[in-house]
Coordinates of C-alpha atoms in Angstrom, one line a residue:
Chain A
M14 CA 151.9 75.0 87.4
E15 CA 152.4 76.2 83.5
E16 CA 151.4 72.6 82.4
L17 CA 148.3 72.7 84.6
I18 CA 146.9 76.2 83.1
A19 CA 147.9 75.2 79.9
L20 CA 145.5 72.0 80.1
L21 CA 142.7 74.3 81.8
S22 CA 142.8 77.2 79.3
E23 CA 142.1 74.5 76.5
I24 CA 139.0 73.3 78.4
C25 CA 138.0 77.0 78.9
P26 CA 139.6 79.2 76.8
S27 CA 138.2 82.4 77.7
I28 CA 139.3 82.5 81.1
D29 CA 142.5 83.9 82.5
F30 CA 143.6 80.8 85.1
E31 CA 146.7 82.9 86.0
N32 CA 144.7 85.6 87.4
E33 CA 141.2 84.4 88.2
T34 CA 140.6 83.5 92.1
D35 CA 137.1 83.1 92.3
L36 CA 136.3 80.6 89.6
V37 CA 133.2 78.7 91.2
D38 CA 132.2 81.5 93.7
R39 CA 131.8 84.0 91.0
E40 CA 130.3 81.3 88.6
R41 CA 133.2 81.7 86.1
I42 CA 133.1 78.3 85.2
D43 CA 129.9 76.3 85.2
S44 CA 129.0 72.8 86.0
F45 CA 129.7 71.4 82.7
E46 CA 133.0 72.8 82.5
L47 CA 134.0 71.7 86.2
V48 CA 133.2 68.4 85.2
A49 CA 135.4 68.5 82.3
I50 CA 138.2 69.9 84.4
V51 CA 137.7 67.2 86.9
S52 CA 137.9 64.5 83.9
T53 CA 140.7 66.1 82.2
L54 CA 142.7 65.9 85.6
M55 CA 141.7 62.5 86.3
D56 CA 143.0 61.3 83.0
H57 CA 145.8 63.6 82.5
Y58 CA 147.3 63.2 86.2
E59 CA 146.2 59.6 87.1
I60 CA 144.6 60.8 90.0
E61 CA 141.2 60.1 91.8
L62 CA 138.9 62.5 92.4
D63 CA 135.7 62.3 94.2
V64 CA 132.4 64.1 94.1
E65 CA 133.3 65.1 97.6
D66 CA 136.2 67.1 96.3
L67 CA 133.9 69.3 94.6
L68 CA 134.2 72.3 97.0
P69 CA 134.7 75.8 95.5
E70 CA 137.8 76.0 97.8
N71 CA 139.4 73.5 95.3
F72 CA 138.6 75.0 92.5
N73 CA 138.6 78.7 92.9
S74 CA 141.8 79.3 91.3
A75 CA 144.6 77.2 89.4
E76 CA 146.7 77.3 92.5
A77 CA 143.9 75.7 94.5
I78 CA 143.5 73.0 91.6
Y79 CA 147.4 72.7 91.6
R80 CA 147.2 72.1 95.3
L81 CA 144.4 69.4 95.3
I82 CA 146.5 67.6 92.6
E83 CA 149.6 67.6 94.7
S84 CA 147.5 66.3 97.7
R85 CA 146.1 63.6 95.8
R86 CA 149.6 62.7 94.2
G87 CA 150.8 62.8 97.6
Chain B
M27 CA 96.8 79.2 103.5
S28 CA 97.6 81.6 100.5
F29 CA 100.4 84.1 100.8
T30 CA 97.9 86.6 99.3
S31 CA 95.2 85.8 102.1
F32 CA 94.2 87.9 105.1
P33 CA 94.9 85.0 107.4
F34 CA 98.5 85.2 106.0
L35 CA 98.7 88.6 107.1
L36 CA 97.4 88.0 110.7
L37 CA 99.7 85.0 111.0
V38 CA 103.0 87.0 109.9
L39 CA 102.0 90.2 111.9
G40 CA 101.4 88.1 115.0
T41 CA 104.3 85.7 114.7
L42 CA 106.4 89.1 113.9
V43 CA 104.9 90.8 117.5
L44 CA 105.9 87.6 119.5
Y45 CA 109.1 86.9 117.6
Y46 CA 110.4 90.4 119.0
T47 CA 108.9 90.3 122.3
V48 CA 110.1 87.0 123.4
P49 CA 113.7 86.3 124.8
G50 CA 116.3 85.7 122.1
K51 CA 116.6 81.7 122.9
A52 CA 112.8 81.0 122.3
Q53 CA 112.4 83.1 119.2
W54 CA 113.0 80.2 117.0
F55 CA 110.5 78.0 118.8
V56 CA 108.0 81.2 117.6
L57 CA 109.0 80.6 114.3
L58 CA 108.5 76.9 114.8
A59 CA 104.8 77.4 116.1
A60 CA 103.8 79.7 113.5
S61 CA 105.2 77.0 110.9
Y62 CA 103.0 74.6 111.8
V63 CA 99.9 76.9 112.4
F64 CA 100.6 77.4 109.0
Y65 CA 100.9 74.4 107.4
L66 CA 98.2 72.6 109.9
W67 CA 95.7 75.3 108.6
A68 CA 95.1 73.5 105.5
S69 CA 94.8 69.9 107.1
P70 CA 96.0 68.8 110.2
I71 CA 96.3 65.2 108.9
L72 CA 98.6 66.5 106.1
G73 CA 100.9 68.0 108.9
L74 CA 102.1 64.4 109.7
Y75 CA 103.9 64.3 106.2
P76 CA 106.5 66.9 107.3
I77 CA 106.8 65.5 110.9
A78 CA 107.3 62.0 109.4
I79 CA 110.1 63.4 106.9
T80 CA 111.6 65.4 109.5
L81 CA 111.9 62.5 111.9
I82 CA 113.4 60.1 109.1
T83 CA 116.0 62.7 107.9
Y84 CA 117.0 63.9 111.3
L85 CA 117.7 60.6 112.7
A86 CA 119.5 59.4 109.3
A87 CA 121.8 62.5 109.6
L88 CA 122.5 62.0 113.6
R89 CA 123.4 58.3 112.6
L90 CA 125.6 59.6 109.3
S91 CA 127.5 62.2 111.9
A92 CA 128.1 59.1 114.4
L93 CA 129.5 57.1 111.4
N94 CA 131.4 60.0 110.1
A95 CA 133.0 60.0 114.0
R96 CA 134.4 56.8 113.5
K97 CA 136.8 57.6 110.6
G98 CA 139.9 56.2 111.4
S99 CA 138.6 53.9 114.1
M100 CA 136.6 51.6 111.3
D101 CA 137.8 49.7 108.3
K102 CA 137.3 52.2 105.4
A103 CA 135.6 50.5 103.1
R104 CA 133.1 49.0 106.0
L105 CA 132.6 52.5 107.0
K106 CA 131.8 53.7 103.5
R107 CA 129.1 50.5 103.1
H108 CA 127.3 51.5 106.3
K109 CA 127.0 55.2 105.2
R110 CA 125.9 54.4 101.8
A111 CA 123.2 51.8 103.1
M112 CA 122.0 54.5 105.9
C113 CA 121.7 57.4 103.1
A114 CA 120.3 55.1 100.7
L115 CA 117.8 53.9 102.8
T116 CA 116.7 57.4 103.9
L117 CA 116.3 58.5 100.4
L118 CA 114.7 55.8 99.3
S119 CA 112.1 56.1 102.1
C120 CA 111.4 59.6 101.3
F121 CA 111.5 59.7 97.7
G122 CA 109.3 56.5 98.0
L123 CA 106.7 58.4 99.7
L124 CA 106.8 60.9 97.3
F125 CA 106.6 58.6 94.6
A126 CA 103.7 56.9 96.1
L127 CA 101.8 60.4 96.6
K128 CA 102.8 62.0 93.4
Y129 CA 103.4 59.5 90.6
L130 CA 102.1 56.4 91.4
D131 CA 98.4 56.8 90.0
G132 CA 100.1 58.1 86.8
V133 CA 102.4 55.3 86.5
L134 CA 99.4 53.0 87.2
V135 CA 97.3 54.5 84.3
T136 CA 100.2 54.4 82.1
V137 CA 101.1 50.9 82.7
G138 CA 97.4 49.6 82.4
A139 CA 96.9 51.6 79.1
L140 CA 99.9 49.5 77.7
T141 CA 99.1 46.2 78.8
G142 CA 95.0 46.7 78.7
Q143 CA 94.4 46.0 82.6
K144 CA 92.1 48.4 84.7
F145 CA 94.2 49.7 87.9
T146 CA 92.0 51.6 90.6
P147 CA 93.7 54.7 91.1
L148 CA 94.6 55.4 94.9
S149 CA 93.7 59.0 94.6
L150 CA 96.2 60.0 97.5
V151 CA 96.0 63.8 98.5
V152 CA 99.3 65.5 97.7
P153 CA 100.3 67.7 100.6
M154 CA 101.2 71.2 99.4
G155 CA 104.8 71.6 99.1
I156 CA 105.8 68.1 99.7
S157 CA 108.4 68.0 96.9
Y158 CA 110.3 71.1 98.4
Y159 CA 110.7 69.9 102.0
I160 CA 111.4 66.2 100.9
F161 CA 114.3 67.6 98.5
Q162 CA 115.6 70.3 101.2
S163 CA 115.7 67.6 104.2
C164 CA 117.4 64.9 101.8
G165 CA 119.9 67.6 100.9
Y166 CA 120.7 67.8 104.4
V167 CA 121.1 63.8 104.7
I168 CA 123.4 63.9 101.6
D169 CA 125.2 66.7 103.4
A170 CA 125.5 64.5 106.4
Y171 CA 126.8 61.6 104.5
R172 CA 129.7 63.6 102.7
G173 CA 130.3 65.2 106.4
K174 CA 130.1 68.8 105.0
Y175 CA 129.2 70.4 108.4
P176 CA 128.2 69.4 112.1
V177 CA 124.6 67.9 111.9
E178 CA 121.6 69.9 114.3
R179 CA 120.9 67.6 117.3
N180 CA 118.2 69.8 118.7
F181 CA 115.1 68.2 117.2
G182 CA 113.0 71.4 117.0
K183 CA 115.6 73.6 115.5
Y184 CA 115.9 71.0 112.5
A185 CA 112.2 70.8 112.6
L186 CA 112.0 74.4 111.9
F187 CA 114.9 74.1 108.8
V188 CA 112.4 71.6 107.3
A189 CA 109.0 73.2 107.7
F190 CA 110.0 77.2 108.1
F191 CA 107.0 78.4 106.8
P192 CA 107.8 81.2 104.1
Q193 CA 109.5 78.7 102.3
M194 CA 107.7 75.5 103.0
V195 CA 105.1 75.6 100.0
Q196 CA 107.2 76.6 97.2
G197 CA 110.6 77.1 98.0
P198 CA 113.3 78.1 97.7
I199 CA 115.3 75.1 98.5
S200 CA 117.5 76.1 101.1
R201 CA 120.9 74.6 102.2
Y202 CA 121.0 73.7 106.2
R203 CA 124.6 75.5 106.3
D204 CA 123.0 78.7 105.0
L205 CA 119.4 78.7 106.7
G206 CA 119.9 76.7 109.9
P207 CA 122.1 79.0 111.7
Q208 CA 119.7 81.9 110.8
L209 CA 116.7 80.4 112.0
S210 CA 117.9 79.7 115.5
A211 CA 119.9 83.1 116.1
A212 CA 118.4 85.6 118.5
R213 CA 117.7 89.1 117.0
R214 CA 116.4 92.3 117.5
P215 CA 114.3 94.2 115.2
D216 CA 116.5 95.5 112.4
A217 CA 115.0 98.8 110.5
V218 CA 116.8 97.7 107.3
F219 CA 115.6 94.1 107.3
L220 CA 112.3 95.1 107.8
R221 CA 111.9 98.0 105.1
D222 CA 113.7 95.3 102.8
G223 CA 111.3 92.8 103.8
I224 CA 108.4 94.7 103.6
Q225 CA 109.5 96.1 99.9
L226 CA 110.1 92.5 98.8
V227 CA 106.8 91.3 99.9
L228 CA 105.2 94.2 98.0
W229 CA 107.0 93.7 94.8
G230 CA 105.9 89.9 94.9
L231 CA 102.2 90.8 95.5
F232 CA 102.6 92.8 92.5
K233 CA 104.3 90.5 90.5
K234 CA 101.5 87.9 91.7
L235 CA 98.1 89.7 92.0
V236 CA 98.5 92.6 89.4
I237 CA 100.5 90.9 86.6
A238 CA 100.1 86.9 87.2
D239 CA 96.6 86.9 87.8
R240 CA 95.9 89.1 84.7
A241 CA 97.8 86.9 82.8
A242 CA 96.1 83.8 83.7
A243 CA 92.8 84.7 83.0
V244 CA 93.8 84.7 79.3
V245 CA 95.8 81.4 79.6
G246 CA 92.6 80.0 81.1
T247 CA 89.8 81.0 78.7
V248 CA 92.0 80.2 75.4
I249 CA 94.2 77.1 76.2
D250 CA 91.5 75.1 78.0
D251 CA 89.5 75.7 74.6
Y252 CA 92.4 76.2 72.0
S253 CA 90.5 74.5 69.3
A254 CA 88.2 77.3 69.2
Y255 CA 90.9 79.9 68.5
S256 CA 93.2 80.7 65.6
G257 CA 96.9 80.1 65.8
G258 CA 97.4 83.9 66.7
I259 CA 95.6 83.6 69.8
I260 CA 97.3 80.6 70.9
L261 CA 100.5 82.0 70.5
F262 CA 99.0 84.9 72.5
A263 CA 98.0 82.8 75.3
V264 CA 101.1 81.1 75.5
I265 CA 103.2 84.3 76.0
F266 CA 100.6 85.0 78.5
Y267 CA 101.4 81.8 80.4
C268 CA 105.1 82.5 80.2
I269 CA 104.2 86.1 81.8
Q270 CA 102.2 84.1 84.5
L271 CA 104.4 81.3 85.5
Y272 CA 107.2 83.9 86.0
G273 CA 105.0 86.5 88.0
D274 CA 103.1 83.6 89.9
F275 CA 106.4 81.6 90.9
S276 CA 109.0 84.6 91.3
G277 CA 106.2 86.6 92.8
G278 CA 105.5 84.1 95.4
I279 CA 109.3 83.5 96.1
D280 CA 109.9 87.0 96.4
I281 CA 106.9 87.0 99.3
A282 CA 108.3 84.2 100.6
R283 CA 112.0 85.8 100.9
G284 CA 110.3 88.8 102.1
V285 CA 108.5 87.5 105.0
A286 CA 111.8 85.9 106.1
E287 CA 113.5 89.2 106.0
L288 CA 111.0 90.8 108.2
F289 CA 112.5 88.1 110.8
G290 CA 116.2 89.1 109.7
I291 CA 116.5 86.0 107.8
E292 CA 117.8 85.7 104.0
M293 CA 116.9 82.9 102.0
P294 CA 118.6 82.4 98.8
E295 CA 117.7 83.9 95.4
N296 CA 115.4 81.5 93.1
F297 CA 115.5 83.8 90.0
R298 CA 117.7 86.1 87.9
R299 CA 115.8 87.6 85.7
P300 CA 115.6 84.9 83.1
L301 CA 114.1 86.8 80.4
F302 CA 118.0 88.1 79.6
A303 CA 119.1 84.3 79.2
T304 CA 121.4 84.2 76.3
S305 CA 121.1 80.4 75.9
I306 CA 119.1 77.5 77.3
A307 CA 121.6 76.6 79.9
D308 CA 121.7 80.0 80.8
F309 CA 118.2 80.1 81.5
W310 CA 118.1 77.0 83.5
R311 CA 120.9 79.2 85.8
R312 CA 118.2 82.0 86.0
W313 CA 115.1 80.1 86.4
H314 CA 114.4 78.1 89.7
I315 CA 118.2 78.6 90.8
T316 CA 117.8 76.6 94.2
L317 CA 116.5 73.3 92.2
G318 CA 119.0 73.4 89.6
G319 CA 121.5 74.0 92.4
W320 CA 120.1 70.9 94.0
M321 CA 120.2 69.0 91.0
R322 CA 123.7 70.0 90.2
D323 CA 125.2 69.2 93.8
Y324 CA 123.0 66.0 94.2
V325 CA 122.2 64.6 90.9
F326 CA 124.5 65.9 88.2
Y327 CA 128.0 65.8 90.1
P328 CA 127.6 62.3 91.7
L329 CA 126.5 60.6 88.8
S330 CA 129.1 62.4 86.3
F331 CA 131.9 61.2 88.8
S332 CA 130.2 57.6 89.3
R333 CA 132.2 54.4 88.0
P334 CA 129.8 53.7 85.1
F335 CA 129.7 57.5 83.9
S336 CA 133.6 57.8 84.6
A337 CA 134.1 54.7 82.4
L338 CA 131.8 55.9 79.7
G339 CA 133.8 59.3 79.9
R340 CA 137.0 57.1 79.3
F341 CA 135.8 55.1 76.6
A342 CA 134.3 58.2 74.6
R343 CA 137.6 60.4 74.8
K344 CA 139.5 57.1 73.8
H345 CA 137.1 56.1 70.7
L346 CA 135.2 59.4 69.8
H347 CA 136.9 62.4 68.3
G348 CA 136.2 65.6 68.6
A349 CA 133.4 67.6 70.9
A350 CA 131.1 64.3 71.0
G351 CA 134.3 62.4 72.7
K352 CA 134.5 65.5 75.4
I353 CA 130.7 65.6 76.1
L354 CA 129.1 62.0 75.9
P355 CA 129.1 61.4 79.4
T356 CA 127.8 65.1 80.5
S357 CA 125.2 64.9 78.0
A358 CA 124.0 61.5 79.1
V359 CA 124.0 62.9 82.8
T360 CA 122.2 65.9 81.7
F361 CA 119.5 64.4 80.0
I362 CA 118.8 62.2 83.3
V363 CA 119.2 65.5 85.4
Y364 CA 116.3 66.9 82.9
F365 CA 114.2 63.9 82.9
F366 CA 114.0 64.6 87.0
I367 CA 113.5 68.4 86.4
G368 CA 110.4 67.4 83.9
I369 CA 109.0 64.8 86.4
W370 CA 109.4 67.1 89.1
H371 CA 106.6 69.0 87.7
G372 CA 104.4 65.8 87.6
S373 CA 103.7 62.3 86.6
D374 CA 101.9 63.1 83.2
P375 CA 104.3 61.8 80.4
K376 CA 104.4 65.1 78.9
Y377 CA 106.7 66.5 81.6
I378 CA 109.1 63.9 80.5
F379 CA 109.0 65.2 77.0
F380 CA 109.3 68.6 78.5
G381 CA 112.7 67.4 80.3
L382 CA 114.0 65.6 77.3
W383 CA 113.3 69.0 75.1
N384 CA 115.5 70.7 77.4
G385 CA 118.4 67.8 77.6
V386 CA 118.4 67.8 73.9
L387 CA 118.9 71.4 73.3
I388 CA 121.6 71.9 75.9
T389 CA 123.5 68.7 74.5
A390 CA 123.0 70.2 70.9
A391 CA 124.5 73.4 72.1
L392 CA 127.4 71.8 73.7
L393 CA 128.3 69.8 70.5
L394 CA 127.6 72.8 68.5
E395 CA 129.6 75.1 70.2
P396 CA 133.0 74.9 68.5
V397 CA 131.1 75.1 65.1
F398 CA 129.4 78.4 66.0
A399 CA 132.7 79.6 67.2
R400 CA 134.4 78.9 64.0
I401 CA 131.7 80.4 62.1
A402 CA 131.8 83.6 64.4
K403 CA 135.6 83.9 63.7
A404 CA 134.9 83.3 60.2
V405 CA 132.6 86.0 59.7
H406 CA 134.1 88.4 62.2
L407 CA 131.3 88.6 64.3
D408 CA 131.8 89.8 68.0
R409 CA 129.7 87.5 70.0
E410 CA 129.6 89.7 73.1
C411 CA 128.3 92.8 71.2
A412 CA 124.8 94.1 72.3
L413 CA 123.0 93.1 69.0
F414 CA 124.1 89.5 69.0
R415 CA 123.3 89.7 72.7
A416 CA 119.7 90.6 72.1
F417 CA 119.6 88.1 69.0
R418 CA 120.4 85.2 71.8
M419 CA 117.9 86.5 74.0
V420 CA 115.0 86.4 71.5
R421 CA 116.3 83.0 70.3
T422 CA 116.3 81.4 74.3
A423 CA 113.2 83.1 74.7
L424 CA 111.5 81.3 71.5
I425 CA 113.2 78.0 72.7
V426 CA 111.6 78.7 76.1
L427 CA 108.2 79.4 74.9
I428 CA 108.3 76.1 72.9
G429 CA 108.7 74.0 76.1
R430 CA 106.0 76.2 77.6
Y431 CA 103.5 74.7 75.1
I432 CA 104.0 71.4 76.6
T433 CA 103.7 72.0 80.2
R434 CA 100.6 74.0 79.7
A435 CA 98.8 71.5 77.3
E436 CA 97.0 68.8 78.8
T437 CA 98.9 66.3 77.2
F438 CA 102.2 66.2 75.0
L439 CA 100.0 65.1 72.0
G440 CA 97.9 68.3 72.7
A441 CA 101.2 70.1 72.9
L442 CA 101.8 69.3 69.3
D443 CA 98.5 70.2 68.4
M444 CA 98.6 73.6 69.8
L445 CA 102.0 74.3 68.0
S446 CA 100.8 72.9 64.6
R447 CA 97.6 75.1 64.9
T448 CA 100.0 78.1 65.9
V449 CA 101.8 77.8 62.6
N450 CA 99.1 76.6 60.4
T451 CA 96.1 78.5 61.6
F452 CA 98.1 81.6 62.5
A453 CA 96.2 85.0 61.5
L454 CA 96.4 88.6 62.7
E455 CA 92.6 89.7 62.7
P456 CA 91.6 88.2 65.8
F457 CA 94.0 91.1 67.4
A458 CA 91.8 93.8 65.3
D459 CA 88.3 92.5 65.6
G460 CA 87.6 92.2 69.3
T461 CA 88.5 88.9 70.1
L462 CA 91.1 90.1 72.9
L463 CA 88.5 91.8 74.7
K464 CA 86.6 88.4 75.3
L465 CA 89.3 86.3 76.6
G466 CA 88.7 87.6 80.1
L467 CA 90.5 90.7 80.6
T468 CA 88.9 94.2 79.7
A469 CA 90.8 97.2 78.0
Q470 CA 91.8 98.5 81.1
D471 CA 93.2 95.4 82.5
Y472 CA 95.1 95.1 79.2
I473 CA 96.7 98.6 79.8
V474 CA 97.2 97.7 83.8
L475 CA 99.3 94.5 82.7
G476 CA 101.1 96.3 79.8
V477 CA 102.3 99.0 82.0
S478 CA 103.0 96.7 85.1
L479 CA 104.9 94.7 82.6
L480 CA 107.3 97.6 81.4
C481 CA 107.7 98.5 85.0
L482 CA 109.1 94.8 85.8
L483 CA 111.1 95.0 82.3
I484 CA 112.6 98.3 83.5
V485 CA 113.3 97.2 87.0
E486 CA 114.9 93.9 85.9
G487 CA 116.8 95.6 83.1
I488 CA 118.5 97.7 85.8
Q489 CA 119.0 95.0 88.0
E490 CA 120.6 93.1 84.8
R491 CA 123.4 96.0 84.9
G492 CA 124.4 95.4 88.2
V493 CA 122.6 97.9 90.4
K494 CA 120.7 96.7 93.7
I495 CA 117.6 98.5 93.6
R496 CA 116.5 98.2 97.1
R497 CA 120.1 99.2 98.3
S498 CA 120.0 102.2 95.9
L499 CA 116.7 103.1 97.4
G500 CA 118.0 102.8 100.9
G501 CA 120.3 105.5 100.0
K502 CA 117.7 108.1 99.0
N503 CA 116.2 110.4 101.4
G504 CA 113.2 109.0 104.0
F505 CA 110.8 110.8 101.9
V506 CA 111.6 109.4 98.7
Q507 CA 111.7 105.8 100.4
W508 CA 108.1 106.2 101.9
L509 CA 107.1 107.3 98.6
A510 CA 107.8 104.2 96.9
M511 CA 106.4 101.9 99.4
F512 CA 103.2 104.0 99.4
A513 CA 102.8 103.6 95.7
L514 CA 103.9 100.2 95.5
T515 CA 101.5 99.3 98.2
A516 CA 98.5 101.7 96.7
V517 CA 99.1 100.0 93.1
V518 CA 98.8 96.4 95.0
L519 CA 95.5 97.6 96.8
I520 CA 94.2 98.8 93.7
Y521 CA 94.9 96.7 90.9
G522 CA 95.9 93.4 92.7
F523 CA 92.6 93.5 95.0
W524 CA 90.1 96.2 94.4
I525 CA 89.8 96.6 90.6
K526 CA 90.3 93.0 89.6
G527 CA 86.9 91.6 89.4
E528 CA 86.5 87.7 89.1
I529 CA 90.4 87.3 88.6
A530 CA 92.2 85.1 91.0
T531 CA 94.2 82.3 91.2
G532 CA 96.1 80.3 93.6
F533 CA 100.0 79.9 93.3
I534 CA 101.0 77.2 90.4
Y535 CA 104.0 76.1 92.3
M536 CA 102.4 75.0 95.5
Q537 CA 100.9 71.9 94.1
Y538 CA 104.5 70.7 93.5

């Protein structure tokens, strides 16, 4: 989880990934940042993500993103 | 049937009475009937287009839903192939029709000019609002492809989603998940919804009739004969065009959303105070929000994660250093999205340039962001402070203003000529020698427009601080609420209808 937060913070330095729980719903990250996050996750964790995974519930918090990564690594 | 016409008022009132009189189960049918009365009023033949689009997308979504149900019992790759073919066929049919109606003549003229051949234009009539209901129904088909929610099985209820009369001709572009269940729900009259709806309709009428129509008079006079005016007046007219466009489109959307609220139905926001945008990307998050959202979900994301762009991204991250490596694929997709946003407005090549203008600016901003951040840090500049925010707002407004030269001029070269004249023949004298009173507005019109714009600015400034004005007004006592509504009604009646002379225009965005 710490590694993921460090990775996310590198992409969006102004966002508090440890505490934010409405990243998509409250538009804390925009579409460019979301694409950058997904691309980085796919490269770093060697997982496949699809446009159908781009649901707010998968990206609203670092924890949700972590769960998504785990489910794809599964 | 224009939103500002007497027949539309009668249609809304008649539909409201019927809607709240019939049993709850039949209410959606009243809305469907009213929607087709609204649409067929212009031309019964053109009513065939929404019916055809409704039928095609309804059947496609049912088929996609059936295919989704076979997940697990059918080979995964084969299922995906079937679904893709179904989805592609539907989108090609719908957008093919849109292309034939809106763009084919323009493309033929351009090809003819390039090849020296002469094509006879088809001159097909473009049904009002066709882009809106095609985008909305195609979004529904893509959602069905993705299996995002259960599809609508009742053809009549789906037809209402496509044709719901307040939104059919200029949006907002809704999603079925948000709008569909609201349209078929049984409702009783709700005092809060009715009051809020009336207030929003009045506010929309104010923006359209009092502000946009007045601004339009100057725009028409100057831009249609811009070579007769000096640079200052051309700039003045393009600023008025920005005012006209915002008042017209956002006013129309307010009327649409307000009418829907009278039936207890909430439609999505389409504008969020674009004047307060601090960057061009921020502007597009505040202007025509539902089109931007559509482009994001159905063009930007799918392209960004498609195989070619994913490969491009991997290549760029490996071989290019710094920001360029990170943003190359996103920028490429951004250009494609803004190309589509550009041609949404029409087939003239100027709209391609308008799309490119926005794509270039957004890409440049992404590329230069790290540089700006470093400079700000070096000079100890707080980029969130009010003064810098105001600077960014003015800068964004100027960029948007230049884009408006492109969309309002007859051609792209005309826009460049207008821009050149703005700079090279700029003079302040025409603002003092009475020229302003020869542009289609009287001194009283300028005062009405100025005061109205000030009111709009104050209201939007308050909203920008997070205050929900209608909610806040709802908390006041009855007298204050009635006074506010009476005052707004009086202003709309006096300055929107009565003291207006020959000033009157249709809604700009209905043509899309």
